[in-house]
Coordinates of C-alpha atoms and ligand atoms in Angstrom, one line a residue:
M7 CA -5.0 28.5 29.8
E8 CA -5.8 29.9 26.3
P9 CA -5.0 27.6 23.4
T10 CA -2.2 29.0 21.3
S11 CA -2.5 29.3 17.5
L12 CA -2.0 26.2 15.4
G13 CA 1.4 24.7 15.6
Q14 CA 2.9 27.3 17.8
V15 CA 4.4 25.6 20.8
S16 CA 6.2 27.9 23.1
H17 CA 9.5 26.7 24.4
N18 CA 9.0 25.5 28.0
G19 CA 5.4 26.5 27.7
T20 CA 2.2 24.6 27.3
T21 CA -0.3 24.4 24.5
D22 CA -3.8 22.7 24.4
V23 CA -4.8 21.3 21.1
D24 CA -7.3 18.9 19.7
A25 CA -4.7 16.5 18.3
V26 CA -1.0 15.7 18.4
V27 CA 0.4 13.7 15.5
I28 CA 3.7 12.0 16.0
G29 CA 5.6 11.5 12.7
A30 CA 5.9 13.6 9.5
G31 CA 6.0 10.7 7.1
I32 CA 3.3 9.5 4.7
G33 CA 0.8 8.8 7.4
G34 CA 1.6 11.8 9.6
L35 CA 1.4 14.3 6.8
Y36 CA -1.9 13.1 5.6
T37 CA -3.3 12.9 9.1
V38 CA -2.3 16.5 9.9
R39 CA -3.8 17.7 6.6
R40 CA -7.1 15.9 7.2
L41 CA -7.6 16.9 10.9
A42 CA -6.7 20.5 10.1
A43 CA -9.2 20.4 7.2
D44 CA -11.8 19.2 9.7
G45 CA -11.2 22.3 11.8
L46 CA -9.2 20.7 14.5
S47 CA -6.2 22.4 16.1
V48 CA -3.2 20.1 15.4
V49 CA 0.5 20.0 16.4
G50 CA 2.9 17.5 14.8
F51 CA 6.3 16.3 16.0
D52 CA 9.1 14.6 14.3
S53 CA 12.6 14.0 15.4
A54 CA 14.0 14.6 11.9
S55 CA 14.8 18.0 10.6
D56 CA 12.0 18.0 8.0
V57 CA 9.1 15.9 6.6
G58 CA 9.6 12.5 4.9
G59 CA 9.6 9.9 7.7
V60 CA 11.4 6.7 6.5
W61 CA 12.0 8.3 3.2
R62 CA 14.1 10.9 4.9
H63 CA 15.9 8.6 7.2
N64 CA 16.6 5.7 4.8
G65 CA 18.6 7.8 2.3
Y66 CA 21.2 5.1 1.7
P67 CA 22.6 4.5 -1.8
G68 CA 20.2 2.3 -3.8
A69 CA 17.1 2.9 -1.6
R70 CA 13.9 2.7 -3.6
V71 CA 10.3 1.6 -3.1
D72 CA 9.1 -1.9 -4.2
I73 CA 5.5 -1.0 -5.0
E74 CA 4.8 0.8 -8.3
A75 CA 4.6 4.6 -8.1
Y76 CA 1.1 4.6 -9.7
F77 CA -0.2 3.3 -6.3
Y78 CA 2.6 4.3 -3.8
C79 CA 1.3 7.8 -3.5
Y80 CA -1.7 9.9 -2.4
F81 CA -4.7 9.5 -4.7
D82 CA -5.2 13.3 -4.5
P83 CA -6.5 15.2 -7.5
E84 CA -4.4 18.2 -6.6
I85 CA -1.2 16.2 -6.4
Y86 CA -1.4 13.1 -8.5
G87 CA -1.7 14.7 -12.0
Q88 CA 0.8 17.5 -11.1
W89 CA 3.6 15.2 -10.0
Q90 CA 5.9 13.5 -12.5
W91 CA 7.3 10.2 -11.4
T92 CA 10.2 9.2 -13.6
Q93 CA 10.3 5.4 -12.9
R94 CA 8.0 2.6 -12.0
Y95 CA 9.9 2.2 -8.7
P96 CA 11.2 5.6 -7.8
P97 CA 14.4 6.1 -5.8
Q98 CA 14.5 7.5 -2.3
A99 CA 15.4 11.0 -3.4
E100 CA 12.3 11.2 -5.6
L101 CA 10.0 9.8 -2.9
L102 CA 11.3 12.4 -0.5
A103 CA 10.9 15.2 -3.0
Y104 CA 7.3 14.0 -3.5
L105 CA 6.5 14.2 0.2
E106 CA 8.1 17.6 0.4
H107 CA 6.0 18.7 -2.5
Y108 CA 2.9 17.4 -0.7
A109 CA 3.8 19.3 2.5
D110 CA 4.5 22.5 0.5
H111 CA 1.3 22.2 -1.5
Y112 CA -0.9 22.0 1.7
G113 CA 1.4 24.2 3.8
L114 CA 1.8 21.4 6.3
R115 CA 5.2 22.3 7.8
K116 CA 3.7 25.0 9.9
Y117 CA 1.9 22.4 12.0
F118 CA 5.1 20.5 12.8
Q119 CA 7.9 20.9 15.4
F120 CA 10.9 19.3 13.7
S121 CA 14.0 18.0 15.4
T122 CA 11.8 17.4 18.3
K123 CA 11.4 14.0 19.9
V124 CA 8.3 13.1 21.9
E125 CA 9.6 11.6 25.1
E126 CA 6.5 11.2 27.2
L127 CA 2.8 10.7 26.6
H128 CA 0.8 10.5 29.8
W129 CA -2.9 10.3 30.0
Q130 CA -4.5 12.8 32.4
P131 CA -7.9 11.4 33.2
E132 CA -9.1 14.4 35.1
A133 CA -8.7 16.5 31.9
N134 CA -9.4 13.8 29.3
R135 CA -6.1 14.8 27.6
W136 CA -2.7 13.4 26.8
R137 CA 0.1 15.3 28.3
V138 CA 2.9 15.3 25.6
R139 CA 6.4 16.2 26.6
T140 CA 9.3 16.6 24.2
N141 CA 13.1 16.7 24.5
T142 CA 13.0 20.4 23.7
G143 CA 11.1 21.1 27.0
A144 CA 7.7 21.7 25.4
T145 CA 4.6 20.4 27.0
V146 CA 1.4 20.1 25.0
Y147 CA -2.0 18.8 26.0
A148 CA -4.0 17.0 23.4
R149 CA -7.5 15.4 23.3
H150 CA -6.2 12.9 20.8
V151 CA -2.8 11.5 19.9
V152 CA -2.1 9.8 16.6
M153 CA 1.0 7.6 16.4
A154 CA 2.1 7.9 12.8
T155 CA 5.4 6.5 13.8
G156 CA 5.4 3.5 11.4
Q157 CA 6.1 -0.1 12.1
L158 CA 9.6 -0.1 10.8
S159 CA 11.3 3.0 12.3
K160 CA 13.2 1.9 15.4
S161 CA 16.4 0.2 14.1
R162 CA 18.2 -2.8 15.6
Q163 CA 21.6 -2.0 17.1
L164 CA 24.7 -4.1 16.4
P165 CA 24.9 -6.7 19.3
F166 CA 28.6 -7.4 18.9
E167 CA 31.4 -6.9 21.4
G168 CA 33.8 -4.0 20.7
V169 CA 31.4 -2.0 18.6
E170 CA 32.4 1.2 20.4
D171 CA 36.1 0.5 19.7
F172 CA 35.7 0.8 15.9
A173 CA 37.8 3.8 14.8
G174 CA 36.4 3.9 11.2
Q175 CA 33.1 5.2 9.9
W176 CA 29.9 3.8 11.1
L177 CA 26.8 4.0 8.9
E178 CA 23.3 2.8 9.4
T179 CA 21.0 2.3 6.4
S180 CA 18.0 3.4 8.5
H181 CA 19.6 6.6 9.6
W182 CA 21.8 7.5 6.7
P183 CA 23.5 10.9 6.9
A184 CA 21.8 13.7 5.0
E185 CA 25.2 15.0 3.6
P186 CA 26.8 12.9 0.8
V187 CA 28.9 10.0 1.8
D188 CA 31.8 9.2 -0.5
L189 CA 32.7 5.5 -0.3
T190 CA 34.9 5.6 -3.4
G191 CA 38.0 3.4 -2.8
K192 CA 37.0 2.5 0.7
R193 CA 37.1 -1.0 2.3
V194 CA 33.5 -1.5 3.4
A195 CA 31.6 -4.2 5.4
V196 CA 27.8 -4.5 5.2
I197 CA 26.1 -6.5 7.9
G198 CA 22.6 -7.6 7.1
T199 CA 21.2 -8.7 3.7
G200 CA 17.4 -7.8 3.9
S201 CA 15.9 -5.2 1.6
S202 CA 18.0 -2.4 2.9
G203 CA 21.3 -4.4 2.9
A204 CA 20.7 -5.8 -0.6
Q205 CA 20.0 -2.4 -2.1
V206 CA 23.0 -0.8 -0.5
I207 CA 25.3 -3.7 -1.5
A208 CA 24.3 -3.6 -5.2
A209 CA 24.6 0.2 -5.3
I210 CA 28.0 0.7 -3.7
A211 CA 29.8 -2.5 -5.0
P212 CA 31.0 -0.7 -8.2
E213 CA 32.7 2.2 -6.3
V214 CA 34.3 0.7 -3.2
E215 CA 37.7 -0.9 -3.1
S216 CA 36.4 -4.0 -1.3
L217 CA 33.0 -5.0 0.0
H218 CA 32.5 -7.7 2.6
V219 CA 28.9 -8.8 2.9
F220 CA 28.0 -10.4 6.2
Q221 CA 25.0 -12.7 5.6
R222 CA 23.1 -14.6 8.2
T223 CA 20.1 -15.9 6.3
P224 CA 20.1 -15.9 2.5
N225 CA 17.1 -14.1 1.0
Y226 CA 15.2 -14.6 -2.2
V227 CA 16.2 -11.5 -4.1
V228 CA 14.3 -10.7 -7.3
P229 CA 14.8 -7.9 -9.8
S230 CA 12.0 -5.2 -10.0
Q231 CA 12.3 -4.9 -13.8
N232 CA 12.3 -1.2 -13.2
A233 CA 11.6 1.0 -16.2
P234 CA 10.4 4.5 -17.0
L235 CA 6.9 5.1 -15.7
D236 CA 4.2 4.6 -18.3
Q237 CA 3.1 8.2 -18.6
D238 CA -0.1 7.4 -20.6
R239 CA -1.2 4.9 -18.0
Y240 CA -0.4 7.4 -15.2
R241 CA -2.4 10.1 -17.0
K242 CA -5.4 7.8 -17.4
Y243 CA -5.3 7.0 -13.7
S244 CA -5.0 10.7 -12.9
E245 CA -8.3 11.4 -14.8
N246 CA -10.3 9.0 -12.6
L247 CA -8.7 8.8 -9.2
D248 CA -11.9 7.9 -7.4
E249 CA -12.2 4.8 -9.6
L250 CA -8.6 3.9 -9.0
W251 CA -9.1 4.2 -5.3
D252 CA -12.1 1.9 -5.5
Q253 CA -10.2 -0.6 -7.5
V254 CA -7.3 -0.6 -5.1
M255 CA -9.7 -1.0 -2.1
R256 CA -11.0 -4.2 -3.7
T257 CA -7.5 -5.8 -3.9
G258 CA -5.8 -8.0 -1.3
V259 CA -2.7 -5.8 -1.1
A260 CA -3.9 -2.2 -1.6
Y261 CA -2.3 -1.9 -5.1
L262 CA -3.1 -3.2 -8.6
A263 CA -0.9 -6.1 -9.6
P264 CA -1.1 -9.2 -11.8
M265 CA -3.0 -11.5 -9.5
T266 CA -4.8 -14.7 -10.5
D267 CA -7.5 -16.8 -8.8
V268 CA -6.4 -20.0 -10.6
P269 CA -4.4 -22.4 -8.3
A270 CA -1.3 -24.1 -9.7
S271 CA -3.1 -27.5 -9.4
S272 CA -5.6 -26.3 -12.1
M273 CA -2.8 -25.5 -14.6
T274 CA -0.8 -27.6 -16.9
P275 CA 3.0 -27.6 -16.4
E276 CA 3.2 -25.4 -19.5
Q277 CA 0.7 -22.9 -18.0
Q278 CA 2.5 -22.9 -14.7
Q279 CA 5.8 -22.2 -16.5
Q280 CA 4.2 -19.4 -18.5
R281 CA 2.7 -17.9 -15.3
L282 CA 6.1 -17.9 -13.6
D283 CA 7.8 -16.4 -16.7
D284 CA 5.1 -13.7 -16.8
Q285 CA 5.5 -12.8 -13.2
W286 CA 9.2 -12.7 -13.5
A287 CA 8.9 -10.3 -16.5
F288 CA 6.6 -8.1 -14.5
G289 CA 9.1 -8.1 -11.7
G290 CA 9.3 -7.5 -8.0
L291 CA 6.8 -8.7 -5.4
S292 CA 4.7 -10.4 -8.2
M293 CA 6.7 -13.5 -7.4
T294 CA 4.8 -13.7 -4.1
F295 CA 1.5 -14.1 -5.9
A296 CA 2.2 -16.2 -9.0
F297 CA -0.4 -18.7 -7.7
P298 CA -3.0 -18.0 -5.0
D299 CA -2.1 -21.3 -3.2
Q300 CA 1.6 -20.7 -2.9
K301 CA 1.1 -19.1 0.5
T302 CA -0.5 -22.3 1.9
D303 CA 0.6 -25.2 -0.2
W304 CA 4.2 -26.5 0.1
N305 CA 4.1 -28.1 -3.4
T306 CA 2.9 -25.0 -5.1
N307 CA 5.3 -22.9 -3.2
D308 CA 8.1 -25.3 -4.3
L309 CA 7.3 -24.4 -7.9
V310 CA 7.9 -20.7 -7.3
S311 CA 10.9 -21.2 -4.9
N312 CA 12.6 -23.5 -7.4
F313 CA 12.0 -21.2 -10.2
V314 CA 13.6 -18.3 -8.4
R315 CA 16.5 -20.5 -7.1
G316 CA 17.2 -21.4 -10.7
K317 CA 17.4 -17.7 -11.6
I318 CA 19.8 -17.1 -8.8
R319 CA 22.1 -20.0 -9.9
G320 CA 21.9 -18.7 -13.4
V321 CA 23.6 -15.5 -12.4
I322 CA 26.3 -16.5 -9.9
A323 CA 29.4 -17.7 -11.7
N324 CA 31.0 -19.6 -8.8
P325 CA 28.8 -22.7 -7.8
A326 CA 30.2 -22.8 -4.2
L327 CA 29.2 -19.2 -3.8
A328 CA 25.8 -19.9 -5.3
D329 CA 25.4 -22.6 -2.6
K330 CA 25.8 -19.9 0.1
L331 CA 23.6 -17.3 -1.5
E332 CA 20.7 -19.5 -2.6
P333 CA 17.9 -19.7 0.0
R334 CA 17.1 -23.4 0.5
D335 CA 15.6 -24.0 3.8
Y336 CA 12.4 -21.9 3.7
P337 CA 9.8 -21.3 1.0
I338 CA 9.6 -18.1 -1.0
G339 CA 7.4 -15.3 0.4
T340 CA 7.4 -16.5 4.0
R341 CA 10.0 -13.8 4.8
R342 CA 9.7 -10.4 3.1
L343 CA 10.8 -10.9 -0.5
V344 CA 13.7 -8.6 -1.3
V345 CA 13.4 -6.6 -4.5
C346 CA 16.7 -5.4 -5.8
N347 CA 18.3 -5.2 -9.3
G348 CA 21.7 -6.5 -9.9
Y349 CA 22.2 -8.1 -6.5
Y350 CA 23.6 -11.5 -7.4
E351 CA 25.6 -10.0 -10.3
T352 CA 27.4 -8.0 -7.6
F353 CA 28.9 -11.2 -6.2
N354 CA 30.7 -12.0 -9.5
Q355 CA 32.8 -8.9 -8.9
D356 CA 36.4 -9.6 -7.6
N357 CA 36.1 -6.9 -4.9
V358 CA 33.0 -8.4 -3.3
H359 CA 33.3 -11.2 -0.7
L360 CA 30.6 -13.1 1.2
V361 CA 31.0 -13.9 4.9
D362 CA 28.5 -16.6 5.7
L363 CA 27.5 -16.2 9.3
R364 CA 25.9 -19.7 9.3
T365 CA 29.4 -21.1 9.2
D366 CA 31.5 -18.2 10.5
S367 CA 30.5 -16.1 13.4
I368 CA 31.4 -12.5 14.3
N369 CA 33.7 -12.7 17.4
R370 CA 34.1 -8.9 17.9
V371 CA 34.6 -5.6 16.3
T372 CA 38.0 -3.9 16.8
A373 CA 39.4 -0.5 16.0
T374 CA 40.2 -1.6 12.5
G375 CA 37.6 -4.1 11.5
I376 CA 35.6 -7.2 12.2
E377 CA 37.1 -10.4 13.7
T378 CA 35.2 -13.6 12.7
S379 CA 35.8 -17.2 13.5
A380 CA 37.4 -17.5 10.1
G381 CA 39.8 -14.5 10.3
F382 CA 40.0 -10.8 10.4
V383 CA 38.4 -8.4 7.9
E384 CA 40.0 -5.0 7.9
V385 CA 37.6 -2.2 6.9
D386 CA 37.3 1.6 6.8
V387 CA 33.5 1.7 7.0
I388 CA 30.9 -0.6 8.6
I389 CA 27.3 -0.3 7.3
S390 CA 24.7 -1.7 9.6
A391 CA 21.5 -3.0 7.8
L392 CA 20.1 -5.1 10.7
G393 CA 16.4 -4.2 10.3
F394 CA 14.0 -2.9 12.8
D395 CA 12.4 -3.5 16.1
A396 CA 9.1 -4.0 14.2
F397 CA 5.7 -3.1 15.6
T398 CA 6.7 -2.4 19.2
G399 CA 9.9 -0.3 18.7
A400 CA 8.4 3.1 17.9
L401 CA 5.8 2.8 20.7
D402 CA 8.4 1.7 23.3
S403 CA 10.7 4.5 22.4
I404 CA 8.2 6.9 24.0
D405 CA 7.2 6.7 27.7
I406 CA 3.5 6.1 27.0
R407 CA 1.4 5.7 30.2
N408 CA -2.3 5.4 30.8
A409 CA -4.1 6.4 34.0
D410 CA -2.9 3.3 35.7
G411 CA 0.7 3.9 34.7
Q412 CA 0.6 1.0 32.2
K413 CA 2.3 1.1 28.7
P414 CA 0.5 -0.1 25.6
T415 CA 3.0 -2.9 25.1
D416 CA 2.8 -4.2 28.7
D417 CA 0.1 -6.6 27.6
W418 CA 2.0 -7.8 24.5
D419 CA 4.2 -10.5 26.0
R420 CA 2.1 -13.0 24.0
G421 CA 2.2 -10.9 20.9
P422 CA 1.4 -7.3 19.9
N423 CA -2.4 -6.8 19.7
A424 CA -4.6 -3.8 18.9
Y425 CA -8.3 -3.5 17.9
L426 CA -8.3 -3.2 14.1
G427 CA -4.6 -2.5 14.6
L428 CA -5.7 1.0 15.7
M429 CA -6.5 1.2 19.4
V430 CA -5.2 -0.6 22.5
H431 CA -7.6 -1.2 25.3
G432 CA -7.0 1.0 28.3
F433 CA -5.5 3.8 26.1
P434 CA -8.2 6.3 25.3
N435 CA -7.9 8.6 22.3
L436 CA -4.6 7.1 21.2
Y437 CA -4.5 5.8 17.7
T438 CA -1.7 3.6 16.2
L439 CA -1.8 3.9 12.4
T440 CA -1.0 0.7 10.6
G441 CA -0.5 -1.0 14.0
P442 CA -0.4 -4.7 14.9
G443 CA -3.6 -6.4 13.9
S444 CA -4.0 -4.3 10.7
P445 CA -2.7 -5.5 7.3
S446 CA 0.3 -3.2 7.9
V447 CA 3.5 -4.5 6.4
L448 CA 1.6 -6.9 4.1
V449 CA 0.1 -4.2 2.0
N450 CA 0.8 -0.8 0.4
F451 CA 1.6 1.5 3.4
N452 CA 0.6 4.6 1.5
V453 CA -3.0 3.6 0.9
H454 CA -3.2 1.9 4.3
N455 CA -2.1 5.1 6.1
V456 CA -4.6 7.2 4.3
F457 CA -7.4 4.8 5.1
H458 CA -6.4 4.7 8.8
A459 CA -6.0 8.5 9.0
N460 CA -9.5 9.0 7.5
Y461 CA -10.9 6.3 9.9
V462 CA -9.5 8.1 12.9
A463 CA -10.7 11.5 11.6
D464 CA -14.2 10.1 11.0
L465 CA -14.1 8.6 14.5
I466 CA -13.2 11.9 16.1
S467 CA -16.0 13.7 14.1
F468 CA -18.4 11.0 15.3
M469 CA -17.3 11.7 18.9
D470 CA -17.7 15.4 18.5
E471 CA -21.1 15.1 17.0
H472 CA -22.3 12.8 19.8
G473 CA -20.6 14.7 22.7
H474 CA -18.1 12.0 23.6
D475 CA -14.9 12.9 25.3
T476 CA -13.1 9.6 25.1
V477 CA -13.0 6.4 23.0
E478 CA -11.2 3.2 23.6
A479 CA -11.3 -0.3 22.3
T480 CA -13.2 -2.7 24.6
R481 CA -11.2 -5.6 26.0
E482 CA -13.7 -8.0 24.4
A483 CA -13.5 -6.4 21.0
Q484 CA -9.7 -6.4 21.1
D485 CA -9.5 -10.0 22.2
Q486 CA -12.1 -11.1 19.6
W487 CA -10.1 -9.2 16.9
H488 CA -7.0 -11.0 18.0
V489 CA -8.7 -14.3 17.5
Q490 CA -9.9 -13.2 14.0
T491 CA -6.4 -12.1 13.2
Q492 CA -5.0 -15.5 14.1
Q493 CA -7.7 -17.3 12.1
A494 CA -6.9 -15.2 9.1
A495 CA -3.3 -16.4 9.3
D496 CA -4.2 -20.1 9.8
G497 CA -2.6 -22.3 7.2
L498 CA -0.1 -19.7 6.1
L499 CA 3.4 -21.1 5.5
R500 CA 4.6 -17.7 6.6
K501 CA 3.3 -18.3 10.1
Q502 CA 5.5 -21.4 10.4
V503 CA 8.8 -19.7 9.4
K504 CA 10.9 -17.4 11.6
N505 CA 10.3 -13.8 10.5
Y506 CA 9.5 -10.5 12.0
M507 CA 5.8 -10.8 11.4
V508 CA 5.6 -13.8 13.8
H509 CA 5.8 -13.6 17.6
V510 CA 6.8 -16.9 19.2
N511 CA 5.7 -17.4 22.8
N512 CA 7.7 -19.3 25.4
D513 CA 5.4 -22.3 25.0
G514 CA 6.2 -22.4 21.3
S515 CA 2.8 -21.1 20.2
R516 CA 3.0 -18.6 17.3
V517 CA 1.2 -15.3 16.9
F518 CA 0.9 -13.7 13.5
I519 CA 1.1 -10.0 14.0
P520 CA -0.5 -8.3 11.0
Y521 CA -4.0 -9.1 9.7
A522 CA -3.5 -11.5 6.8
G523 CA -7.1 -11.8 5.7
G524 CA -6.5 -9.4 2.8
W525 CA -6.8 -5.6 2.3
S526 CA -10.4 -5.5 0.9
T527 CA -11.7 -7.9 3.7
Y528 CA -10.1 -5.7 6.3
V529 CA -11.5 -2.5 4.8
D530 CA -15.0 -4.1 4.7
I531 CA -14.8 -5.2 8.3
A532 CA -13.5 -1.8 9.5
N533 CA -16.1 0.1 7.5
G534 CA -18.8 -2.3 8.8
I535 CA -17.7 -1.5 12.4
A536 CA -17.9 2.2 11.7
G537 CA -21.3 1.8 10.1
Q538 CA -22.6 0.1 13.3
G539 CA -21.7 3.2 15.3
Y540 CA -18.2 1.9 16.0
S541 CA -19.0 -1.4 17.6
G542 CA -16.2 -2.6 19.9
F543 CA -15.2 1.0 20.7
A544 CA -16.4 2.4 24.1
F545 CA -17.3 6.1 24.3
A546 CA -17.6 8.2 27.4
K547 CA -18.6 11.6 28.4
R548 CA -16.9 13.0 31.4
E549 CA -18.0 16.0 33.4
Q550 CA -14.6 17.4 34.5
S551 CA -12.7 17.7 31.3
T552 CA -10.8 20.9 31.6
L553 CA -7.2 21.4 31.1
A554 CA -7.0 23.3 34.4
A555 CA -7.9 20.1 36.2
A556 CA -4.7 18.5 35.0
Q557 CA -2.4 21.3 35.9
Ligands
NAP24 P1 15.4 -6.9 7.6 O1 14.6 -7.4 6.4 O2 14.9 -7.2 8.9 O3 16.9 -7.4 7.4 C1 17.8 -7.3 8.4 C2 19.0 -8.1 8.0 O4 19.9 -8.0 9.1 C3 18.7 -9.6 7.8 O5 19.6 -10.1 6.8 C4 19.1 -10.2 9.2 O6 19.5 -11.6 9.2 C5 20.3 -9.4 9.5 N1 20.6 -9.4 10.9 C6 19.8 -9.0 12.0 N2 20.5 -9.1 13.1 C7 21.7 -9.7 12.8 C8 22.8 -10.1 13.6 N3 22.8 -10.0 15.0 N4 23.8 -10.6 13.0 C9 23.9 -10.7 11.6 N5 22.9 -10.3 10.8 C10 21.8 -9.8 11.4 O7 15.5 -5.3 7.6 P2 15.6 -4.3 6.3 O8 16.5 -4.8 5.2 O9 15.9 -3.0 6.8 O10 14.1 -4.4 5.8 C11 13.0 -4.2 6.7 C12 11.8 -4.0 6.0 O11 11.8 -2.7 5.5 C13 11.5 -4.9 4.8 O12 10.9 -6.1 5.1 C14 10.6 -4.0 4.0 O13 9.3 -4.1 4.4 C15 11.1 -2.6 4.3 N6 12.1 -2.1 3.2 C16 11.6 -2.1 2.0 C17 12.5 -1.6 1.0 C18 12.0 -1.6 -0.4 O14 12.4 -2.3 -1.2 N7 11.1 -0.7 -0.6 C19 13.8 -1.3 1.3 C20 14.2 -1.4 2.6 C21 13.3 -1.8 3.6 P3 18.3 -12.7 9.4 O15 17.5 -12.7 8.2 O16 19.1 -13.9 9.7 O17 17.5 -12.2 10.6

């Protein structure tokens, strides 16, 4: 079979390419661009109608990023200086427009098949290729497959009885309709108060007739102190992007932020207070790094938790309501901090009502609303903001099989685990960008995706230079990396608290899923491994590696 031209997949036909990239978000777009620039034939797939990934799907009112725009972008000389961000924390529409601009600038859409879901990825050992099948009937053979599907893309479904009976409008923050949704004058319920729930709640409260917020666990919600982007600062960065990249690579979180090495115990109470005030004024995630020891020391963490609790109580007029909204039973930063402006103020409005699921439970959904143990809430619209099936969801939504018929997640009953977060033993030439065992959700996804995409592209170049057909993580390297990942999380308060980054085994032992040793440490380790000829990766040359052998 002759390979077809780039990106042209004939319906019901087959194509043989160097690489398939799944996902047209931040990571997928960059990967396609880099691999194509390296001269590889590439086909991308995305189930959405166009580029953007999470920033296309999560188009709910109020959606915006919680990392500053100076760093939540490609450090690309052809793009950075051309693009005008308006705010420190841009809204979803601006982020989507940016990714569309990136795709336009590099002509990336031609590589992608949109509105196409990959259903099957089966390794064909006799051909050293993945056979990729889609819901549109296309079959593509690829030497390499890059999963740029993200760690937070497969959403949780409402587990309540009667959900299918609801006759009103259902909306999901993670799959918000592309066409405008008018909630003016509607009676609305929002279930879930994580980052997505909080943002949609604060955004729609002024326009809806009534808003019932179903809260299971109160979160710490902090304002971002959003403001117009500092254009002078942005211009300075744009003039030396290499230096900016180097600086960011030396941070713990893959973006520049007001960090300190001085532990709280070395500060006077006045200095501690000043530090807290400064971080609050800076806004957003900076409250998770007011002091370096707040992640491991209960007393230091108390300083920050109490400071933010005080801010919460300062906003909510009704003390009984404040009791329900204030997080008391876990330390700040041990679950993802929620960044949202005006969240607590919302609850001072007469049309906003809290349903506390710690005292009242949802019995069922009916045609007209939600029945709880405390009564019935009649609504026109239910918005589900339940979060994601993190780390495993996107992988499990495709039937991925290696030569032995195993799935990458089969071995993960004691926690997800991949070498450097990138490769799973037994799955040759399959790369999981920002996967479990990488810093992933703990750092700036944009920089992380670019680093991983370059890492994969360099690895493929290395294979081509050395005549290798396949690469996979060795069992030993993957197991050893898992140990290192757990050691990096030792002592973290976050590992002791229920949250989506922790996998709890049946015997009660806990596995921390992302690599918590810090971004720069991870980068040094990964680069060191590459510098040693990719130690821990096993390469092979196979004689019979023709596509014909698989057909
Ligand atoms: P999330 O943080 O996992 O929040 C899900 C919410 O749904 C929680 O309040 C959870 O309660 C609740 N929930 C889940 N199952 C429930 C059930 N059966 N009954 C009642 N409530 C239930 O999800 P998310 O808000 O979509 O955010 C996920 C991640 O996406 C964030 O951590 C962040 O990394 C990213 N994100 C970032 C931004 C941003 O600001 N840039 C915006 C949106 C999302 P419990 O807490 O009790 O489980």
